[in-house]
Amino acid sequence: LPSCVPSFASTNDPLILLHQSQAVPDSTTYASLLRRCGNARALAAGRRIHAHLIKSGRDREAFLGNFLVEIYGKCGNLQAARVVFARICRPNVFSWTIMIAVYAQHGFVQEVLVLWQQMQGEGLLPNRVTFVKILSACVQPQALADGRRMHAGVVACGLEADVVVGTALVNMY
């Protein structure tokens, strides 16, 4: 965490922290604040940072947008997470994986699978975390057939020997 970002203990408003520090916030500073908001489930503070990012035109950057999607997801505001995701310019595999993880965390299997198909349509290759998040959504009995298709995707990508992916497969079955 940058030294210019004091603890949340002194105030609940991260923008006040920025102003008190008199530092020009960069992506790392915003990311640190957003991560803290997400971990603390501090939705109101996260929204204030989001508003600040919109005003500065930085809300569409993938790096910061990913943190915004994550905070809204952690706080249960899936609609806001989806809106932020849709506004990200050139979402990368991390962006897609975070959005997939948000839906998986809340048990929305069909949304996870739709995002997976859209991600493939964009020509992005999944990584092991992407598969773990998708497989975690497929633990529901009605999603077993989808999970089996994901298992085939794991094999096609050569990740069947990965311990973390293997554990997700065991959990799914």
GROMACS .gro file of N, CA and C in nm:
model
  519
    1LEU      N    1   0.085  -0.118   0.000
    1LEU     CA    2   0.000   0.000   0.000
    1LEU      C    3   0.089   0.124   0.000
    2PRO      N    4   0.059   0.219  -0.088
    2PRO     CA    5   0.142   0.340  -0.090
    2PRO      C    6   0.139   0.412   0.044
    3SER      N    7   0.251   0.472   0.080
    3SER     CA    8   0.261   0.539   0.209
    3SER      C    9   0.168   0.660   0.218
    4CYS      N   10   0.124   0.713   0.104
    4CYS     CA   11   0.035   0.829   0.106
    4CYS      C   12  -0.107   0.790   0.141
    5VAL      N   13  -0.136   0.660   0.151
    5VAL     CA   14  -0.272   0.616   0.181
    5VAL      C   15  -0.278   0.566   0.324
    6PRO      N   16  -0.329   0.652   0.416
    6PRO     CA   17  -0.338   0.611   0.555
    6PRO      C   18  -0.442   0.501   0.575
    7SER      N   19  -0.450   0.451   0.694
    7SER     CA   20  -0.544   0.346   0.730
    7SER      C   21  -0.686   0.397   0.728
    8PHE      N   22  -0.782   0.305   0.703
    8PHE     CA   23  -0.923   0.340   0.711
    8PHE      C   24  -0.965   0.371   0.854
    9ALA      N   25  -0.880   0.338   0.950
    9ALA     CA   26  -0.917   0.356   1.090
    9ALA      C   27  -0.948   0.503   1.122
   10SER      N   28  -0.879   0.595   1.057
   10SER     CA   29  -0.897   0.737   1.091
   10SER      C   30  -1.020   0.798   1.024
   11THR      N   31  -1.065   0.742   0.913
   11THR     CA   32  -1.181   0.793   0.842
   11THR      C   33  -1.238   0.684   0.754
   12ASN      N   34  -1.367   0.693   0.724
   12ASN     CA   35  -1.430   0.596   0.637
   12ASN      C   36  -1.436   0.643   0.492
   13ASP      N   37  -1.393   0.763   0.464
   13ASP     CA   38  -1.401   0.816   0.328
   13ASP      C   39  -1.263   0.814   0.263
   14PRO      N   40  -1.244   0.726   0.165
   14PRO     CA   41  -1.112   0.716   0.102
   14PRO      C   42  -1.072   0.842   0.026
   15LEU      N   43  -1.170   0.918  -0.024
   15LEU     CA   44  -1.133   1.041  -0.094
   15LEU      C   45  -1.080   1.146   0.002
   16ILE      N   46  -1.129   1.147   0.124
   16ILE     CA   47  -1.072   1.236   0.225
   16ILE      C   48  -0.927   1.197   0.251
   17LEU      N   49  -0.902   1.068   0.255
   17LEU     CA   50  -0.764   1.021   0.273
   17LEU      C   51  -0.675   1.073   0.161
   18LEU      N   52  -0.725   1.069   0.039
   18LEU     CA   53  -0.646   1.119  -0.074
   18LEU      C   54  -0.619   1.268  -0.060
   19HIS      N   55  -0.722   1.343  -0.026
   19HIS     CA   56  -0.704   1.488  -0.013
   19HIS      C   57  -0.610   1.523   0.103
   20GLN      N   58  -0.620   1.449   0.213
   20GLN     CA   59  -0.532   1.472   0.328
   20GLN      C   60  -0.387   1.445   0.291
   21SER      N   61  -0.365   1.348   0.206
   21SER     CA   62  -0.228   1.312   0.171
   21SER      C   63  -0.168   1.411   0.072
   22GLN      N   64  -0.252   1.488   0.004
   22GLN     CA   65  -0.210   1.586  -0.097
   22GLN      C   66  -0.130   1.522  -0.210
   23ALA      N   67  -0.149   1.394  -0.229
   23ALA     CA   68  -0.082   1.323  -0.338
   23ALA      C   69  -0.173   1.320  -0.460
   24VAL      N   70  -0.112   1.318  -0.576
   24VAL     CA   71  -0.188   1.300  -0.699
   24VAL      C   72  -0.212   1.150  -0.714
   25PRO      N   73  -0.337   1.106  -0.706
   25PRO     CA   74  -0.362   0.961  -0.709
   25PRO      C   75  -0.328   0.901  -0.845
   26ASP      N   76  -0.259   0.789  -0.842
   26ASP     CA   77  -0.230   0.715  -0.963
   26ASP      C   78  -0.310   0.585  -0.958
   27SER      N   79  -0.293   0.501  -1.058
   27SER     CA   80  -0.368   0.375  -1.066
   27SER      C   81  -0.342   0.287  -0.945
   28THR      N   82  -0.220   0.284  -0.898
   28THR     CA   83  -0.186   0.200  -0.782
   28THR      C   84  -0.257   0.248  -0.657
   29THR      N   85  -0.265   0.380  -0.639
   29THR     CA   86  -0.334   0.435  -0.523
   29THR      C   87  -0.482   0.401  -0.528
   30TYR      N   88  -0.545   0.424  -0.645
   30TYR     CA   89  -0.686   0.390  -0.660
   30TYR      C   90  -0.708   0.241  -0.636
   31ALA      N   91  -0.622   0.158  -0.693
   31ALA     CA   92  -0.636   0.013  -0.678
   31ALA      C   93  -0.627  -0.027  -0.531
   32SER      N   94  -0.534   0.033  -0.458
   32SER     CA   95  -0.519   0.002  -0.316
   32SER      C   96  -0.645   0.041  -0.238
   33LEU      N   97  -0.698   0.157  -0.268
   33LEU     CA   98  -0.819   0.201  -0.200
   33LEU      C   99  -0.938   0.112  -0.235
   34LEU      N  100  -0.951   0.078  -0.361
   34LEU     CA  101  -1.062  -0.009  -0.402
   34LEU      C  102  -1.049  -0.148  -0.340
   35ARG      N  103  -0.928  -0.199  -0.334
   35ARG     CA  104  -0.908  -0.330  -0.271
   35ARG      C  105  -0.950  -0.325  -0.124
   36ARG      N  106  -0.912  -0.218  -0.055
   36ARG     CA  107  -0.951  -0.203   0.086
   36ARG      C  108  -1.103  -0.194   0.098
   37CYS      N  109  -1.166  -0.119   0.009
   37CYS     CA  110  -1.312  -0.109   0.014
   37CYS      C  111  -1.376  -0.245  -0.007
   38GLY      N  112  -1.326  -0.319  -0.104
   38GLY     CA  113  -1.381  -0.452  -0.130
   38GLY      C  114  -1.364  -0.546  -0.013
   39ASN      N  115  -1.245  -0.547   0.044
   39ASN     CA  116  -1.219  -0.636   0.158
   39ASN      C  117  -1.304  -0.599   0.279
   40ALA      N  118  -1.332  -0.470   0.295
   40ALA     CA  119  -1.413  -0.422   0.407
   40ALA      C  120  -1.562  -0.423   0.373
   41ARG      N  121  -1.596  -0.461   0.249
   41ARG     CA  122  -1.734  -0.456   0.200
   41ARG      C  123  -1.792  -0.314   0.219
   42ALA      N  124  -1.707  -0.215   0.192
   42ALA     CA  125  -1.744  -0.074   0.209
   42ALA      C  126  -1.796  -0.020   0.076
   43LEU      N  127  -1.921  -0.055   0.046
   43LEU     CA  128  -1.981  -0.020  -0.082
   43LEU      C  129  -1.992   0.131  -0.101
   44ALA      N  130  -2.035   0.203   0.000
   44ALA     CA  131  -2.051   0.348  -0.014
   44ALA      C  132  -1.917   0.415  -0.048
   45ALA      N  133  -1.811   0.374   0.019
   45ALA     CA  134  -1.679   0.431  -0.010
   45ALA      C  135  -1.635   0.393  -0.150
   46GLY      N  136  -1.661   0.270  -0.190
   46GLY     CA  137  -1.627   0.226  -0.325
   46GLY      C  138  -1.701   0.306  -0.431
   47ARG      N  139  -1.827   0.337  -0.404
   47ARG     CA  140  -1.905   0.418  -0.498
   47ARG      C  141  -1.847   0.559  -0.511
   48ARG      N  142  -1.800   0.614  -0.400
   48ARG     CA  143  -1.740   0.748  -0.407
   48ARG      C  144  -1.612   0.746  -0.491
   49ILE      N  145  -1.532   0.643  -0.475
   49ILE     CA  146  -1.411   0.632  -0.558
   49ILE      C  147  -1.452   0.613  -0.704
   50HIS      N  148  -1.553   0.531  -0.728
   50HIS     CA  149  -1.602   0.510  -0.864
   50HIS      C  150  -1.645   0.642  -0.926
   51ALA      N  151  -1.720   0.722  -0.853
   51ALA     CA  152  -1.763   0.853  -0.904
   51ALA      C  153  -1.643   0.940  -0.938
   52HIS      N  154  -1.541   0.935  -0.854
   52HIS     CA  155  -1.419   1.012  -0.878
   52HIS      C  156  -1.349   0.962  -1.005
   53LEU      N  157  -1.348   0.832  -1.024
   53LEU     CA  158  -1.286   0.774  -1.145
   53LEU      C  159  -1.364   0.812  -1.270
   54ILE      N  160  -1.496   0.816  -1.260
   54ILE     CA  161  -1.578   0.858  -1.375
   54ILE      C  162  -1.544   1.001  -1.412
   55LYS      N  163  -1.537   1.089  -1.312
   55LYS     CA  164  -1.506   1.231  -1.337
   55LYS      C  165  -1.369   1.247  -1.403
   56SER      N  166  -1.276   1.162  -1.364
   56SER     CA  167  -1.141   1.171  -1.420
   56SER      C  168  -1.127   1.094  -1.551
   57GLY      N  169  -1.233   1.022  -1.590
   57GLY     CA  170  -1.230   0.945  -1.714
   57GLY      C  171  -1.151   0.816  -1.706
   58ARG      N  172  -1.121   0.770  -1.585
   58ARG     CA  173  -1.035   0.652  -1.569
   58ARG      C  174  -1.114   0.526  -1.537
   59ASP      N  175  -1.245   0.536  -1.528
   59ASP     CA  176  -1.328   0.421  -1.492
   59ASP      C  177  -1.332   0.315  -1.601
   60ARG      N  178  -1.294   0.351  -1.723
   60ARG     CA  179  -1.299   0.256  -1.835
   60ARG      C  180  -1.168   0.179  -1.854
   61GLU      N  181  -1.066   0.213  -1.778
   61GLU     CA  182  -0.939   0.140  -1.785
   61GLU      C  183  -0.961   0.000  -1.727
   62ALA      N  184  -0.908  -0.100  -1.795
   62ALA     CA  185  -0.927  -0.238  -1.749
   62ALA      C  186  -0.874  -0.259  -1.608
   63PHE      N  187  -0.756  -0.207  -1.579
   63PHE     CA  188  -0.695  -0.229  -1.448
   63PHE      C  189  -0.787  -0.180  -1.336
   64LEU      N  190  -0.835  -0.057  -1.345
   64LEU     CA  191  -0.920  -0.001  -1.241
   64LEU      C  192  -1.063  -0.056  -1.251
   65GLY      N  193  -1.110  -0.076  -1.371
   65GLY     CA  194  -1.243  -0.135  -1.390
   65GLY      C  195  -1.254  -0.272  -1.327
   66ASN      N  196  -1.148  -0.350  -1.334
   66ASN     CA  197  -1.148  -0.483  -1.272
   66ASN      C  198  -1.170  -0.472  -1.121
   67PHE      N  199  -1.105  -0.375  -1.058
   67PHE     CA  200  -1.124  -0.356  -0.914
   67PHE      C  201  -1.266  -0.311  -0.883
   68LEU      N  202  -1.322  -0.226  -0.968
   68LEU     CA  203  -1.461  -0.182  -0.948
   68LEU      C  204  -1.558  -0.299  -0.960
   69VAL      N  205  -1.540  -0.382  -1.062
   69VAL     CA  206  -1.625  -0.500  -1.078
   69VAL      C  207  -1.615  -0.588  -0.954
   70GLU      N  208  -1.494  -0.606  -0.905
   70GLU     CA  209  -1.473  -0.691  -0.789
   70GLU      C  210  -1.542  -0.635  -0.664
   71ILE      N  211  -1.530  -0.505  -0.640
   71ILE     CA  212  -1.592  -0.449  -0.520
   71ILE      C  213  -1.744  -0.458  -0.527
   72TYR      N  214  -1.801  -0.427  -0.643
   72TYR     CA  215  -1.947  -0.438  -0.655
   72TYR      C  216  -1.991  -0.583  -0.637
   73GLY      N  217  -1.914  -0.676  -0.693
   73GLY     CA  218  -1.946  -0.818  -0.676
   73GLY      C  219  -1.938  -0.863  -0.532
   74LYS      N  220  -1.831  -0.824  -0.464
   74LYS     CA  221  -1.816  -0.861  -0.323
   74LYS      C  222  -1.928  -0.805  -0.237
   75CYS      N  223  -1.978  -0.689  -0.276
   75CYS     CA  224  -2.084  -0.624  -0.199
   75CYS      C  225  -2.224  -0.667  -0.246
   76GLY      N  226  -2.230  -0.757  -0.343
   76GLY     CA  227  -2.358  -0.812  -0.388
   76GLY      C  228  -2.434  -0.727  -0.488
   77ASN      N  229  -2.373  -0.624  -0.542
   77ASN     CA  230  -2.439  -0.540  -0.642
   77ASN      C  231  -2.397  -0.587  -0.781
   78LEU      N  232  -2.459  -0.696  -0.824
   78LEU     CA  233  -2.422  -0.758  -0.952
   78LEU      C  234  -2.457  -0.669  -1.071
   79GLN      N  235  -2.564  -0.594  -1.060
   79GLN     CA  236  -2.602  -0.505  -1.169
   79GLN      C  237  -2.494  -0.400  -1.192
   80ALA      N  238  -2.446  -0.339  -1.085
   80ALA     CA  239  -2.340  -0.238  -1.100
   80ALA      C  240  -2.213  -0.302  -1.151
   81ALA      N  241  -2.182  -0.423  -1.104
   81ALA     CA  242  -2.062  -0.493  -1.153
   81ALA      C  243  -2.071  -0.514  -1.303
   82ARG      N  244  -2.188  -0.555  -1.350
   82ARG     CA  245  -2.206  -0.581  -1.493
   82ARG      C  246  -2.197  -0.453  -1.575
   83VAL      N  247  -2.252  -0.343  -1.523
   83VAL     CA  248  -2.245  -0.214  -1.594
   83VAL      C  249  -2.100  -0.169  -1.606
   84VAL      N  250  -2.025  -0.179  -1.497
   84VAL     CA  251  -1.883  -0.141  -1.500
   84VAL      C  252  -1.808  -0.228  -1.600
   85PHE      N  253  -1.833  -0.359  -1.595
   85PHE     CA  254  -1.766  -0.451  -1.688
   85PHE      C  255  -1.795  -0.412  -1.832
   86ALA      N  256  -1.919  -0.380  -1.862
   86ALA     CA  257  -1.957  -0.344  -1.999
   86ALA      C  258  -1.888  -0.217  -2.046
   87ARG      N  259  -1.851  -0.130  -1.954
   87ARG     CA  260  -1.786  -0.003  -1.989
   87ARG      C  261  -1.634  -0.013  -2.003
   88ILE      N  262  -1.577  -0.124  -1.960
   88ILE     CA  263  -1.431  -0.138  -1.968
   88ILE      C  264  -1.388  -0.144  -2.115
   89CYS      N  265  -1.293  -0.059  -2.149
   89CYS     CA  266  -1.236  -0.063  -2.284
   89CYS      C  267  -1.142  -0.183  -2.294
   90ARG      N  268  -1.164  -0.265  -2.391
   90ARG     CA  269  -1.080  -0.382  -2.416
   90ARG      C  270  -1.061  -0.469  -2.291
   91PRO      N  271  -1.170  -0.530  -2.241
   91PRO     CA  272  -1.153  -0.617  -2.125
   91PRO      C  273  -1.057  -0.731  -2.157
   92ASN      N  274  -0.972  -0.763  -2.063
   92ASN     CA  275  -0.873  -0.869  -2.081
   92ASN      C  276  -0.921  -0.996  -2.011
   93VAL      N  277  -0.840  -1.099  -2.013
   93VAL     CA  278  -0.879  -1.226  -1.951
   93VAL      C  279  -0.907  -1.208  -1.802
   94PHE      N  280  -0.836  -1.117  -1.738
   94PHE     CA  281  -0.861  -1.091  -1.596
   94PHE      C  282  -0.998  -1.028  -1.576
   95SER      N  283  -1.035  -0.935  -1.664
   95SER     CA  284  -1.166  -0.870  -1.656
   95SER      C  285  -1.277  -0.974  -1.667
   96TRP      N  286  -1.266  -1.059  -1.768
   96TRP     CA  287  -1.366  -1.163  -1.789
   96TRP      C  288  -1.371  -1.259  -1.670
   97THR      N  289  -1.257  -1.297  -1.620
   97THR     CA  290  -1.250  -1.391  -1.509
   97THR      C  291  -1.313  -1.331  -1.383
   98ILE      N  292  -1.288  -1.204  -1.359
   98ILE     CA  293  -1.347  -1.139  -1.241
   98ILE      C  294  -1.499  -1.134  -1.254
   99MET      N  295  -1.549  -1.100  -1.372
   99MET     CA  296  -1.694  -1.096  -1.390
   99MET      C  297  -1.754  -1.235  -1.376
  100ILE      N  298  -1.688  -1.335  -1.431
  100ILE     CA  299  -1.732  -1.475  -1.416
  100ILE      C  300  -1.733  -1.513  -1.268
  101ALA      N  301  -1.628  -1.474  -1.196
  101ALA     CA  302  -1.618  -1.506  -1.053
  101ALA      C  303  -1.731  -1.442  -0.973
  102VAL      N  304  -1.769  -1.320  -1.009
  102VAL     CA  305  -1.878  -1.251  -0.939
  102VAL      C  306  -2.007  -1.331  -0.954
  103TYR      N  307  -2.039  -1.370  -1.075
  103TYR     CA  308  -2.162  -1.448  -1.096
  103TYR      C  309  -2.152  -1.585  -1.030
  104ALA      N  310  -2.036  -1.649  -1.039
  104ALA     CA  311  -2.019  -1.781  -0.978
  104ALA      C  312  -2.037  -1.772  -0.827
  105GLN      N  313  -1.980  -1.669  -0.766
  105GLN     CA  314  -1.989  -1.650  -0.621
  105GLN      C  315  -2.134  -1.640  -0.574
  106HIS      N  316  -2.220  -1.587  -0.659
  106HIS     CA  317  -2.360  -1.568  -0.622
  106HIS      C  318  -2.451  -1.676  -0.681
  107GLY      N  319  -2.391  -1.780  -0.743
  107GLY     CA  320  -2.469  -1.895  -0.788
  107GLY      C  321  -2.543  -1.878  -0.919
  108PHE      N  322  -2.502  -1.784  -1.002
  108PHE     CA  323  -2.568  -1.761  -1.130
  108PHE      C  324  -2.497  -1.838  -1.242
  109VAL      N  325  -2.527  -1.967  -1.250
  109VAL     CA  326  -2.458  -2.057  -1.343
  109VAL      C  327  -2.478  -2.014  -1.487
  110GLN      N  328  -2.600  -1.984  -1.526
  110GLN     CA  329  -2.626  -1.950  -1.666
  110GLN      C  330  -2.550  -1.824  -1.708
  111GLU      N  331  -2.543  -1.726  -1.620
  111GLU     CA  332  -2.468  -1.605  -1.652
  111GLU      C  333  -2.319  -1.635  -1.668
  112VAL      N  334  -2.268  -1.724  -1.584
  112VAL     CA  335  -2.128  -1.767  -1.595
  112VAL      C  336  -2.104  -1.828  -1.733
  113LEU      N  337  -2.193  -1.915  -1.774
  113LEU     CA  338  -2.176  -1.984  -1.902
  113LEU      C  339  -2.191  -1.890  -2.021
  114VAL      N  340  -2.281  -1.794  -2.009
  114VAL     CA  341  -2.296  -1.694  -2.116
  114VAL      C  342  -2.168  -1.611  -2.128
  115LEU      N  343  -2.114  -1.568  -2.015
  115LEU     CA  344  -1.989  -1.492  -2.018
  115LEU      C  345  -1.876  -1.574  -2.077
  116TRP      N  346  -1.870  -1.701  -2.042
  116TRP     CA  347  -1.769  -1.792  -2.097
  116TRP      C  348  -1.778  -1.794  -2.249
  117GLN      N  349  -1.900  -1.807  -2.301
  117GLN     CA  350  -1.918  -1.809  -2.447
  117GLN      C  351  -1.878  -1.676  -2.509
  118GLN      N  352  -1.915  -1.567  -2.444
  118GLN     CA  353  -1.878  -1.435  -2.496
  118GLN      C  354  -1.727  -1.416  -2.494
  119MET      N  355  -1.663  -1.462  -2.389
  119MET     CA  356  -1.518  -1.452  -2.378
  119MET      C  357  -1.452  -1.528  -2.492
  120GLN      N  358  -1.500  -1.647  -2.520
  120GLN     CA  359  -1.447  -1.724  -2.631
  120GLN      C  360  -1.470  -1.651  -2.764
  121GLY      N  361  -1.587  -1.590  -2.776
  121GLY     CA  362  -1.619  -1.514  -2.898
  121GLY      C  363  -1.525  -1.396  -2.920
  122GLU      N  364  -1.471  -1.345  -2.811
  122GLU     CA  365  -1.373  -1.235  -2.820
  122GLU      C  366  -1.233  -1.286  -2.852
  123GLY      N  367  -1.218  -1.417  -2.858
  123GLY     CA  368  -1.088  -1.475  -2.891
  123GLY      C  369  -0.990  -1.480  -2.775
  124LEU      N  370  -1.041  -1.466  -2.654
  124LEU     CA  371  -0.953  -1.471  -2.536
  124LEU      C  372  -0.943  -1.613  -2.484
  125LEU      N  373  -0.823  -1.653  -2.450
  125LEU     CA  374  -0.801  -1.786  -2.395
  125LEU      C  375  -0.814  -1.782  -2.243
  126PRO      N  376  -0.885  -1.879  -2.187
  126PRO     CA  377  -0.899  -1.882  -2.042
  126PRO      C  378  -0.768  -1.922  -1.976
  127ASN      N  379  -0.752  -1.880  -1.851
  127ASN     CA  380  -0.638  -1.927  -1.774
  127ASN      C  381  -0.691  -2.022  -1.666
  128ARG      N  382  -0.605  -2.070  -1.582
  128ARG     CA  383  -0.647  -2.167  -1.482
  128ARG      C  384  -0.749  -2.108  -1.384
  129VAL      N  385  -0.735  -1.979  -1.353
  129VAL     CA  386  -0.830  -1.916  -1.261
  129VAL      C  387  -0.968  -1.908  -1.326
  130THR      N  388  -0.972  -1.877  -1.455
  130THR     CA  389  -1.100  -1.873  -1.526
  130THR      C  390  -1.171  -2.008  -1.512
  131PHE      N  391  -1.098  -2.116  -1.539
  131PHE     CA  392  -1.159  -2.248  -1.528
  131PHE      C  393  -1.203  -2.279  -1.386
  132VAL      N  394  -1.122  -2.244  -1.288
  132VAL     CA  395  -1.158  -2.270  -1.148
  132VAL      C  396  -1.288  -2.199  -1.113
  133LYS      N  397  -1.303  -2.076  -1.156
  133LYS     CA  398  -1.425  -1.999  -1.126
  133LYS      C  399  -1.546  -2.059  -1.196
  134ILE      N  400  -1.529  -2.098  -1.322
  134ILE     CA  401  -1.641  -2.159  -1.396
  134ILE      C  402  -1.679  -2.292  -1.331
  135LEU      N  403  -1.580  -2.373  -1.299
  135LEU     CA  404  -1.608  -2.503  -1.237
  135LEU      C  405  -1.675  -2.486  -1.101
  136SER      N  406  -1.640  -2.379  -1.028
  136SER     CA  407  -1.704  -2.357  -0.898
  136SER      C  408  -1.853  -2.327  -0.915
  137ALA      N  409  -1.893  -2.269  -1.028
  137ALA     CA  410  -2.034  -2.245  -1.055
  137ALA      C  411  -2.107  -2.373  -1.094
  138CYS      N  412  -2.033  -2.469  -1.145
  138CYS     CA  413  -2.092  -2.594  -1.194
  138CYS      C  414  -2.106  -2.701  -1.087
  139VAL      N  415  -2.088  -2.666  -0.960
  139VAL     CA  416  -2.104  -2.765  -0.853
  139VAL      C  417  -2.252  -2.797  -0.828
  140GLN      N  418  -2.340  -2.712  -0.875
  140GLN     CA  419  -2.482  -2.737  -0.859
  140GLN      C  420  -2.522  -2.856  -0.945
  141PRO      N  421  -2.604  -2.947  -0.892
  141PRO     CA  422  -2.639  -3.069  -0.966
  141PRO      C  423  -2.694  -3.044  -1.106
  142GLN      N  424  -2.773  -2.939  -1.123
  142GLN     CA  425  -2.831  -2.910  -1.254
  142GLN      C  426  -2.727  -2.860  -1.354
  143ALA      N  427  -2.606  -2.832  -1.308
  143ALA     CA  428  -2.501  -2.780  -1.397
  143ALA      C  429  -2.394  -2.884  -1.427
  144LEU      N  430  -2.417  -3.009  -1.390
  144LEU     CA  431  -2.314  -3.111  -1.409
  144LEU      C  432  -2.278  -3.130  -1.557
  145ALA      N  433  -2.377  -3.128  -1.645
  145ALA     CA  434  -2.348  -3.144  -1.789
  145ALA      C  435  -2.259  -3.029  -1.838
  146ASP      N  436  -2.288  -2.908  -1.790
  146ASP     CA  437  -2.204  -2.792  -1.825
  146ASP      C  438  -2.064  -2.809  -1.769
  147GLY      N  439  -2.056  -2.861  -1.648
  147GLY     CA  440  -1.927  -2.887  -1.585
  147GLY      C  441  -1.844  -2.987  -1.665
  148ARG      N  442  -1.911  -3.088  -1.718
  148ARG     CA  443  -1.840  -3.187  -1.801
  148ARG      C  444  -1.784  -3.122  -1.928
  149ARG      N  445  -1.860  -3.029  -1.985
  149ARG     CA  446  -1.809  -2.956  -2.103
  149ARG      C  447  -1.689  -2.871  -2.064
  150MET      N  448  -1.694  -2.810  -1.945
  150MET     CA  449  -1.580  -2.732  -1.898
  150MET      C  450  -1.460  -2.823  -1.875
  151HIS      N  451  -1.485  -2.943  -1.826
  151HIS     CA  452  -1.377  -3.040  -1.807
  151HIS      C  453  -1.309  -3.068  -1.940
  152ALA      N  454  -1.388  -3.083  -2.045
  152ALA     CA  455  -1.330  -3.104  -2.179
  152ALA      C  456  -1.246  -2.983  -2.220
  153GLY      N  457  -1.292  -2.863  -2.184
  153GLY     CA  458  -1.215  -2.743  -2.214
  153GLY      C  459  -1.083  -2.739  -2.138
  154VAL      N  460  -1.086  -2.786  -2.014
  154VAL     CA  461  -0.963  -2.794  -1.933
  154VAL      C  462  -0.862  -2.884  -2.003
  155VAL      N  463  -0.910  -2.999  -2.050
  155VAL     CA  464  -0.822  -3.094  -2.119
  155VAL      C  465  -0.768  -3.031  -2.248
  156ALA      N  466  -0.857  -2.966  -2.323
  156ALA     CA  467  -0.816  -2.905  -2.450
  156ALA      C  468  -0.710  -2.797  -2.429
  157CYS      N  469  -0.714  -2.730  -2.316
  157CYS     CA  470  -0.617  -2.625  -2.286
  157CYS      C  471  -0.492  -2.680  -2.216
  158GLY      N  472  -0.488  -2.810  -2.192
  158GLY     CA  473  -0.371  -2.870  -2.130
  158GLY      C  474  -0.356  -2.842  -1.982
  159LEU      N  475  -0.467  -2.816  -1.915
  159LEU     CA  476  -0.460  -2.781  -1.773
  159LEU      C  477  -0.505  -2.895  -1.681
  160GLU      N  478  -0.524  -3.014  -1.737
  160GLU     CA  479  -0.575  -3.125  -1.655
  160GLU      C  480  -0.478  -3.167  -1.545
  161ALA      N  481  -0.349  -3.139  -1.559
  161ALA     CA  482  -0.250  -3.176  -1.457
  161ALA      C  483  -0.230  -3.066  -1.352
  162ASP      N  484  -0.292  -2.951  -1.371
  162ASP     CA  485  -0.279  -2.841  -1.276
  162ASP      C  486  -0.352  -2.879  -1.147
  163VAL      N  487  -0.284  -2.868  -1.036
  163VAL     CA  488  -0.339  -2.910  -0.906
  163VAL      C  489  -0.463  -2.829  -0.869
  164VAL      N  490  -0.459  -2.698  -0.889
  164VAL     CA  491  -0.571  -2.614  -0.851
  164VAL      C  492  -0.693  -2.644  -0.938
  165VAL      N  493  -0.671  -2.659  -1.067
  165VAL     CA  494  -0.781  -2.692  -1.158
  165VAL      C  495  -0.832  -2.833  -1.125
  166GLY      N  496  -0.742  -2.924  -1.098
  166GLY     CA  497  -0.782  -3.060  -1.060
  166GLY      C  498  -0.868  -3.062  -0.935
  167THR      N  499  -0.833  -2.980  -0.838
  167THR     CA  500  -0.912  -2.971  -0.716
  167THR      C  501  -1.052  -2.916  -0.746
  168ALA      N  502  -1.060  -2.818  -0.833
  168ALA     CA  503  -1.190  -2.764  -0.872
  168ALA      C  504  -1.273  -2.869  -0.944
  169LEU      N  505  -1.208  -2.952  -1.024
  169LEU     CA  506  -1.280  -3.060  -1.091
  169LEU      C  507  -1.334  -3.161  -0.990
  170VAL      N  508  -1.251  -3.199  -0.894
  170VAL     CA  509  -1.296  -3.293  -0.790
  170VAL      C  510  -1.414  -3.234  -0.714
  171ASN      N  511  -1.407  -3.107  -0.678
  171ASN     CA  512  -1.517  -3.042  -0.608
  171ASN      C  513  -1.644  -3.041  -0.691
  172MET      N  514  -1.629  -3.021  -0.821
  172MET     CA  515  -1.745  -3.015  -0.909
  172MET      C  516  -1.813  -3.151  -0.920
  173TYR      N  517  -1.732  -3.256  -0.936
  173TYR     CA  518  -1.791  -3.390  -0.950
  173TYR      C  519  -1.839  -3.442  -0.815
   0.00000   0.00000   0.00000
